[in-house]
XYZ file of C-alpha atoms in Angstrom:
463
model
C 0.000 0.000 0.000
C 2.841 2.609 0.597
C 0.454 4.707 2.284
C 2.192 7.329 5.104
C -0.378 6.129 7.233
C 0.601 2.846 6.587
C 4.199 3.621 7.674
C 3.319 4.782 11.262
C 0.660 2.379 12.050
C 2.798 -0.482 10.897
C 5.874 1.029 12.730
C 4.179 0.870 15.731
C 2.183 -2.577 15.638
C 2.886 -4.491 18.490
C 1.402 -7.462 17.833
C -1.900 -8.351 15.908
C -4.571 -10.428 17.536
C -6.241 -12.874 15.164
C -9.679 -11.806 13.960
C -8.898 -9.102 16.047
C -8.207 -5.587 16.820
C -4.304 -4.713 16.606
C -2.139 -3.878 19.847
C -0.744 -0.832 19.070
C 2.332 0.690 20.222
C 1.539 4.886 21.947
C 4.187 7.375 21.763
C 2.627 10.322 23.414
C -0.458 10.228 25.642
C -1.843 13.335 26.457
C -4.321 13.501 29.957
C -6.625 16.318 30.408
C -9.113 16.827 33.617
C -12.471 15.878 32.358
C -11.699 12.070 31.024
C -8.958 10.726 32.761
C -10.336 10.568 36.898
C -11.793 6.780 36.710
C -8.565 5.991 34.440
C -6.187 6.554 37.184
C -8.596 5.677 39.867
C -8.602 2.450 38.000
C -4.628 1.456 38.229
C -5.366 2.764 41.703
C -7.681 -0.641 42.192
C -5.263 -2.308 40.427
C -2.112 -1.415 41.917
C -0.159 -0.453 38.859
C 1.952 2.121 37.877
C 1.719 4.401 35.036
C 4.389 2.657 32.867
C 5.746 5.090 30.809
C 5.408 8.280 33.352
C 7.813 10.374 30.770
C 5.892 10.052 28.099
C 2.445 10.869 29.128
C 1.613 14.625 29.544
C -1.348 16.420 31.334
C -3.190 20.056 31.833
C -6.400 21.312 32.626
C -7.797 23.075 29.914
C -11.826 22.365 29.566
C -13.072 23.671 32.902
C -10.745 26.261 33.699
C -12.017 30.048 33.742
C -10.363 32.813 31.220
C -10.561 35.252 33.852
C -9.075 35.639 37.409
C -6.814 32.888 36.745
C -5.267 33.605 40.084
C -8.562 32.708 41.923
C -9.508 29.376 42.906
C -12.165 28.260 39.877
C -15.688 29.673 40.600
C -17.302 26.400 39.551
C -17.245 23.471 41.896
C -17.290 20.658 39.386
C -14.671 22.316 37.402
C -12.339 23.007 40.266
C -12.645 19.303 42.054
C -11.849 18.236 38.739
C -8.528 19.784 38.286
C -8.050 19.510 41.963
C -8.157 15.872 41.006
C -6.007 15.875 38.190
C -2.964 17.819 40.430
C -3.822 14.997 42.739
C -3.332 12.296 40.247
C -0.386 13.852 38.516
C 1.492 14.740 41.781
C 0.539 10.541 42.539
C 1.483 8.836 39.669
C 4.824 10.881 38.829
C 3.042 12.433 35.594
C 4.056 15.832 34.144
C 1.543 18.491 34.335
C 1.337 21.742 32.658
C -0.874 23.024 36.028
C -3.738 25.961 35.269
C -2.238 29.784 36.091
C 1.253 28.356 34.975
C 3.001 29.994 31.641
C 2.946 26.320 30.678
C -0.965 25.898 30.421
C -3.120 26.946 27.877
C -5.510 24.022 25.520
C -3.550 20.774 25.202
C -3.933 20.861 21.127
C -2.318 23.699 21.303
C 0.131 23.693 24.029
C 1.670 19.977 22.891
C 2.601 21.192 18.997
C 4.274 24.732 20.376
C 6.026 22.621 22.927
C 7.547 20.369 20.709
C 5.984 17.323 22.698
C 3.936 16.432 19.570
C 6.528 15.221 16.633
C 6.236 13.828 13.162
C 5.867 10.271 12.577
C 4.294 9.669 16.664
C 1.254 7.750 17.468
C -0.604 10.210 19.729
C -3.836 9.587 21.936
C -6.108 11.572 23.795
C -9.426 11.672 25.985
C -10.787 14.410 23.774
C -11.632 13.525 20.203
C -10.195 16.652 18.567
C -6.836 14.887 19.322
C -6.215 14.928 15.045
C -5.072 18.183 15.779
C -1.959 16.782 16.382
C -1.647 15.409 13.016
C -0.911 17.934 11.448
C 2.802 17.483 12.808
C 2.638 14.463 10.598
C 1.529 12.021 13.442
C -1.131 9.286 13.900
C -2.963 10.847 16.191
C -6.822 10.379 17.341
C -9.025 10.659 20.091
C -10.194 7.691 22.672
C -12.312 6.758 25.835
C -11.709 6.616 29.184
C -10.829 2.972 29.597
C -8.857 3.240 26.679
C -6.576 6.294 28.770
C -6.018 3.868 31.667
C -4.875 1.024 28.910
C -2.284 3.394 27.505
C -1.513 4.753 31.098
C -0.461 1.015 32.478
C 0.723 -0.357 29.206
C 1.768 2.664 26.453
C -0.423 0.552 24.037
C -3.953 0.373 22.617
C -5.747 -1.839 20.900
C -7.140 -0.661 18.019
C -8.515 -1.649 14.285
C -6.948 -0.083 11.421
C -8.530 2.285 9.623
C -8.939 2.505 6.363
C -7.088 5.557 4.339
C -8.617 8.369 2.352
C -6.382 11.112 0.680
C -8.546 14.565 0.426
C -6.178 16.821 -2.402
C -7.057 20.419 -2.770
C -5.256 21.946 -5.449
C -5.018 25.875 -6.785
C -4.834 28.537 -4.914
C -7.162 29.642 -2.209
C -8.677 33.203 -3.294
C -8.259 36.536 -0.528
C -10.177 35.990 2.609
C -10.042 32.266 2.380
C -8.587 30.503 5.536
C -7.561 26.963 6.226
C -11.091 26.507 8.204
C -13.055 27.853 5.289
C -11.253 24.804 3.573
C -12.372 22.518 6.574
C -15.872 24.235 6.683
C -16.531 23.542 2.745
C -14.791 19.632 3.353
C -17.357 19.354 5.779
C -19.657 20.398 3.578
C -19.196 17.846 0.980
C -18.471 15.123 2.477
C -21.196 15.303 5.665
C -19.960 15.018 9.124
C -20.241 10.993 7.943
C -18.682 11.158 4.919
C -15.251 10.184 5.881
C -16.027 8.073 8.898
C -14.074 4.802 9.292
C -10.786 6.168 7.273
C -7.765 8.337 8.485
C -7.297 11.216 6.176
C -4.158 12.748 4.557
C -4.654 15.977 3.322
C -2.556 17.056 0.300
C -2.534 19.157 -2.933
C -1.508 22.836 -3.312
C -3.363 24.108 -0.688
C -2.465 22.180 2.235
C 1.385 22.027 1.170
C 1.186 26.364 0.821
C -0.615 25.998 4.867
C 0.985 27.606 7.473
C 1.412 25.039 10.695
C -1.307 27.116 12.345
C -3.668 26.407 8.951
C -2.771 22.759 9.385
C -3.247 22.039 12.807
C -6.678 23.752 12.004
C -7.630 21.683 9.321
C -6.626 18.420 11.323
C -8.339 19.669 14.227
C -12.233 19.299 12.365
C -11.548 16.087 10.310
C -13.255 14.365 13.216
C -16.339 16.544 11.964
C -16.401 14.355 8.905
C -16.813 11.325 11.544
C -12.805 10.409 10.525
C -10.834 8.652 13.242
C -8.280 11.604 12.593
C -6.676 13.408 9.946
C -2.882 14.511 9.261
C -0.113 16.049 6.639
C 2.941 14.522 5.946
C 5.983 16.396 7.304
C 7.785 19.022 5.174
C 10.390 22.184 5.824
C 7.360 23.934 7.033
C 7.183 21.723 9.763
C 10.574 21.050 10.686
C 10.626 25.360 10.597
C 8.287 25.144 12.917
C 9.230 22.317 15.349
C 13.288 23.398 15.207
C 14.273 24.948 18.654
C 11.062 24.019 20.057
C 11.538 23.299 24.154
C 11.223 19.370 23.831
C 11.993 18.983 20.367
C 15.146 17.060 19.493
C 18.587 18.831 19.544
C 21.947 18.880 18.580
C 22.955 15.881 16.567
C 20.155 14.003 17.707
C 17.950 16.866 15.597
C 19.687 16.007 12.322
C 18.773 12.108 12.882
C 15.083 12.746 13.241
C 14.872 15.602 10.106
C 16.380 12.540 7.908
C 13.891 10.202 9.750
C 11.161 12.210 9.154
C 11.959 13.418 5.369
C 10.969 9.741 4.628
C 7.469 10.260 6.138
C 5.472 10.187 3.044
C 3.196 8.299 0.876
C 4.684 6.841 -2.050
C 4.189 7.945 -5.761
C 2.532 4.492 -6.124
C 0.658 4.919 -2.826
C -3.207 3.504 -3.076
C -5.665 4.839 -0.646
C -8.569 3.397 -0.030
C -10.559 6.289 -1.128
C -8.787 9.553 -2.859
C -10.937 13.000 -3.197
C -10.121 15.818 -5.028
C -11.301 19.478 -4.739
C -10.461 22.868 -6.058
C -9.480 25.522 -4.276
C -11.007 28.238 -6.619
C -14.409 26.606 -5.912
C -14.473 27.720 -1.911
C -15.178 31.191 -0.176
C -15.039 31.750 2.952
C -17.401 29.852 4.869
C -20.239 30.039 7.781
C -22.744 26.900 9.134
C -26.215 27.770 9.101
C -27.271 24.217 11.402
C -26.254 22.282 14.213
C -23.349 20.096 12.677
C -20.595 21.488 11.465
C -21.668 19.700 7.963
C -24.423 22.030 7.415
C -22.564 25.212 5.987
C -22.643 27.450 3.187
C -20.700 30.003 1.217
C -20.822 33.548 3.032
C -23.038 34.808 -0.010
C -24.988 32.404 -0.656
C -28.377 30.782 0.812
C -29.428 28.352 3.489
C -30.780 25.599 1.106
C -34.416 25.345 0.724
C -36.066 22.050 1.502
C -36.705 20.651 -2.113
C -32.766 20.570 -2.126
C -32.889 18.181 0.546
C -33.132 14.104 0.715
C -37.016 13.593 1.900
C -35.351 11.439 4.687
C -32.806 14.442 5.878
C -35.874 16.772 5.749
C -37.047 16.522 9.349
C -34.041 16.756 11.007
C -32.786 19.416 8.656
C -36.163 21.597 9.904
C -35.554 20.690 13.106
C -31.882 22.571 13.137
C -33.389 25.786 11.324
C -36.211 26.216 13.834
C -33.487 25.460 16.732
C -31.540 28.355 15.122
C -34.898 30.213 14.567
C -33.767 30.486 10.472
C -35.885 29.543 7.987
C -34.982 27.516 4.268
C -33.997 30.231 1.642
C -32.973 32.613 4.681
C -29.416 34.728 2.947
C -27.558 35.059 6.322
C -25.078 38.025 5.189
C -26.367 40.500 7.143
C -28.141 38.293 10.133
C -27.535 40.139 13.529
C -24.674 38.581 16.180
C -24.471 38.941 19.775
C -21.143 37.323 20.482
C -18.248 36.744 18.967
C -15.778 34.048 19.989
C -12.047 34.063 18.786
C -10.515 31.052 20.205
C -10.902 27.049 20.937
C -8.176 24.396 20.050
C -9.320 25.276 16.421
C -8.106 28.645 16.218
C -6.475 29.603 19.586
C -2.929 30.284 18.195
C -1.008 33.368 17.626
C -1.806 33.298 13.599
C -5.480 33.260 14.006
C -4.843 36.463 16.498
C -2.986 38.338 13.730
C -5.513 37.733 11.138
C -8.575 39.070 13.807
C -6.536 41.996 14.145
C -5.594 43.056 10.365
C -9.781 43.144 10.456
C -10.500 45.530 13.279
C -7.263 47.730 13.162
C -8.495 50.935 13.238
C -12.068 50.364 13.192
C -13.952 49.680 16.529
C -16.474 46.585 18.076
C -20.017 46.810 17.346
C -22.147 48.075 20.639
C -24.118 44.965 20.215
C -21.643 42.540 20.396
C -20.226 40.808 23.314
C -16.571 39.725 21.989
C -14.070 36.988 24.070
C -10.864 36.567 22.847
C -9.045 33.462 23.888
C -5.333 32.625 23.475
C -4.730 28.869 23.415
C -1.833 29.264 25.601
C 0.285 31.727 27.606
C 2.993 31.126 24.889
C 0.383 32.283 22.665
C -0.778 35.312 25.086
C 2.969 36.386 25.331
C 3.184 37.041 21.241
C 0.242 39.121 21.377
C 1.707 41.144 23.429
C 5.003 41.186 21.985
C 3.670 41.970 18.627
C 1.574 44.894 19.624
C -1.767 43.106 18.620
C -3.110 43.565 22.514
C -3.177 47.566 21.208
C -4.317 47.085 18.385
C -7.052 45.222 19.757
C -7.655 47.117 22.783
C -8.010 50.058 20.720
C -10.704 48.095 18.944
C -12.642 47.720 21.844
C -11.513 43.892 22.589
C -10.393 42.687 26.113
C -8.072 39.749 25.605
C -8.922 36.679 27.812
C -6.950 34.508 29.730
C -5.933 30.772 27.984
C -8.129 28.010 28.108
C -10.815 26.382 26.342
C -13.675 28.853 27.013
C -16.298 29.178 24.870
C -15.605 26.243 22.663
C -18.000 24.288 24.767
C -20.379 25.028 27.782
C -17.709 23.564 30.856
C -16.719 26.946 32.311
C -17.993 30.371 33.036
C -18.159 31.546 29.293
C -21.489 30.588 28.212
C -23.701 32.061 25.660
C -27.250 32.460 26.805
C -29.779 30.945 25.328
C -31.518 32.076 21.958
C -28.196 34.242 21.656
C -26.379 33.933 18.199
C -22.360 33.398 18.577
C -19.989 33.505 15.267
C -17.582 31.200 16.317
C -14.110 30.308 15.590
C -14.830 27.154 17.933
C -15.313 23.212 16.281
C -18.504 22.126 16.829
C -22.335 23.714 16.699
C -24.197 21.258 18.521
C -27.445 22.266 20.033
C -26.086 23.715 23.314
C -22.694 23.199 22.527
C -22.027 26.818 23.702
C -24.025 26.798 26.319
C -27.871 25.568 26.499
C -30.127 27.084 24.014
C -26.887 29.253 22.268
C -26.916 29.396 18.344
C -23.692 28.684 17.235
C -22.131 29.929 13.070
C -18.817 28.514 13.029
C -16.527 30.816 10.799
C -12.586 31.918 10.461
C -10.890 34.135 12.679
C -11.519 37.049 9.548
C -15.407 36.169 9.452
C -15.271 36.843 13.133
C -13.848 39.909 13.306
C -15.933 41.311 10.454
C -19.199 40.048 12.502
C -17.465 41.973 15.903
C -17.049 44.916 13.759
C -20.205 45.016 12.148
C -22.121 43.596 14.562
C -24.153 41.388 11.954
C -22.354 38.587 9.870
C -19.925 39.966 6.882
C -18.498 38.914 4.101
C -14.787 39.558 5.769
C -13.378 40.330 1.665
C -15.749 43.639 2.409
C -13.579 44.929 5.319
């Protein structure tokens, strides 16, 4: 097959149980509060060890507040649950990025700029937007609770293989097009089922002209096309990116892994289980209308009406536009916002900050609109700073936020009430995702900003 998924999963293949699922070697586990309590509690019971203590990472990132950092956590879920973690951590001899630290910030975010992530890894998480990681050129997916306690006693998992997909978009995106407007219009096409069961490499003109900010984001929503994760094989723009990082390789040991990881492709005579093409002159930048990131539409264009959907989509497809309180045929260019949210594991790093901030320089936030800015990390914080976007954006009217997951999902203080509409830079717009009752329009960091500016959602090319 010659597939670069092929290479890693094969690399690491511990053994394969007959008619059965394959034990599969972990390089990198990463821990968060929320799913990995009963894991530990569970080598507790067992008296076991975490076996591979230096490879297994950890931070609190879902339930911690973006404000007052230095205060114990208002919430008293949230805070036993980090409470728990330190516990755990502290127990088990784990490393821990700890909350009000200049280490913690959103795991997906914090493990790339860290250099803890690296090409050619397995990596596994107990959050499913894990494929973030891929796009260092890593296997790396999401799994369960009981799964986190097998990789915490054993650094494997047993796992089937999935089956590969290549998605190549080619061209060259047009002005105002970001990597999630590429993710957005994926989703689009393919249905948040369409890719479910396969591990996706993305390739093609577009994704090798990405930024590593544009690729993590693009990894980051594959799982919104129901695939176990998604990834980009590594290049100079990656090895840019990862060289002088604080864990990444150094010295002599540096020029191994580059000539390691140069070979970490798929080969000319690769064949994928499924291969997709697209064209990058066909996508503008992009907003959801529903409540799955599948249902989205160009900025200019129309929610569909209902004869252009399957009879058997048609009730749940009227049951999202009357949760959103749109109706079929409704042009949402112009729709009234009430919040705007610039952050998440999807766009929380310092790129997506720049481009909010070439929008509003010099203009200033709609009165209407309630507007949280999130840095994924402190790392991330500190550029701001450094680059002068906290004045740009303070002269905007923006307050910038302290790291953490926010208002990506409803686990901390920052809510959006309900019957509110958010443009968000977030992954997902479940009913209630952002909080119960919230409307949620996924869009790019620019589609944000226009919406903050205007106060109504904007075609960001206008601005």
């Amino acid at each position: 097959m010659n597939t670069l998924f092929d290479k890693i999963w094969d690399k690491h293949v511990v053994q394969m149980v007959e008619d059965g699922p394959t034990q599969l070697y972990i390089d990198r586990l990463y821990c968060h509060e929320v799913t990995t309590a009963q894991a530990f509690e569970g080598l507790r019971k067992r008296n076991l060890k975490v076996f591979r203590p230096d490879h297994v990472f950890a931070m609190p990132d879902h339930n911690t507040q973006t404000h007052d950092q230095d205060k114990p956590i208002a919430d008293p879920v949230g805070r036993k649950q980090v409470e728990t973690l330190d516990k755990n951590c502290e127990e088990f001899g784990v490393t821990e990025f700890k909350y009000n630290t200049k280490d913690n910030g959103i795991i997906h975010v914090v493990g790339p700029e860290k250099g803890l992530s690296l090409p050619g890894m397995t990596i596994v998480c107990g959050d499913s937007h894990t494929s973030t990681h891929g796009a260092m050129g890593a296997v790396a997916f999401g799994i369960g609770t009981s799964e986190v306690e097998m990789v915490l006693a054993s650094q494997c998992i047993l796992q089937q293989k999935p089956k590969s997909m290549r998605i190549n978009v080619n061209g060259k995106l047009k002005e105002g097009v970001t990597a999630k407007d590429v993710a957005l219009y994926l989703m689009s096409k393919l249905t948040t089922s369409g890719a479910t069961g396969y591990f996706v490499e993305y390739a093609g003109d577009v994704v090798r002209d990405m930024t590593m900010e544009g690729r993590l984001t693009l990894c980051n929503l594959s799982i919104e096309m129901g695939a176990r994760g998604g990834f980009v094989a590594p290049d100079e723009t990656t090895f840019e990116y990862i060289k002088g990082r604080e864990y990444a390789p150094k010295g002599e040991e540096w020029d191994k892994c580059v000539e390691y990881w140069k070979t970490l492709k798929s080969g000319d005579d690769a064949v994928f289980d499924c291969e997709l093409n697209f064209d990058a002159a066909d996508i503008e930048p992009r907003i959801t209308y529903g409540t799955n990131p599948g249902m989205g539409i160009g900025i200019t264009e129309c929610v569909p009406t209902l004869d252009e959907i399957p009879e058997e989509e048609q009730a749940g497809f009227m049951k999202s536009l009357n949760y959103m309180g749109l109706t079929p045929g409704e042009k949402l260019e112009g729709h009234t916002v009430d919040y705007v949210f610039l952050g998440a594991c999807t766009n929380g790093r310092i790129e997506d900050f720049r481009a909010f901030a070439s929008v509003v320089k010099g203009k200033q936030k709609a009165a209407n609109v309630i507007a949280w800015l999130v840095p994924g990390s402190h790392l991330v914080a500190k550029q701001i700073k450094e680059e002068g976007l906290d004045t740009i954006l303070k002269a905007a009217g923006f307050e910038i936020r302290q790291p953490g997951c926010s208002a990506c999902l409803a686990m901390n203080d920052d809510k959006i009430p309900a019957g509110k509409y958010s443009v968000s830079t977030s992954n997902r717009n479940f009913e209630g995702r952002q909080g119960p009752g919230s409307r949620t329009i996924l869009a790019s960091p620019l589609t944000a900003a226009a919406a903050a500016i205007t106060g109504k959602i904007t075609d960001p090319r206008t601005l």
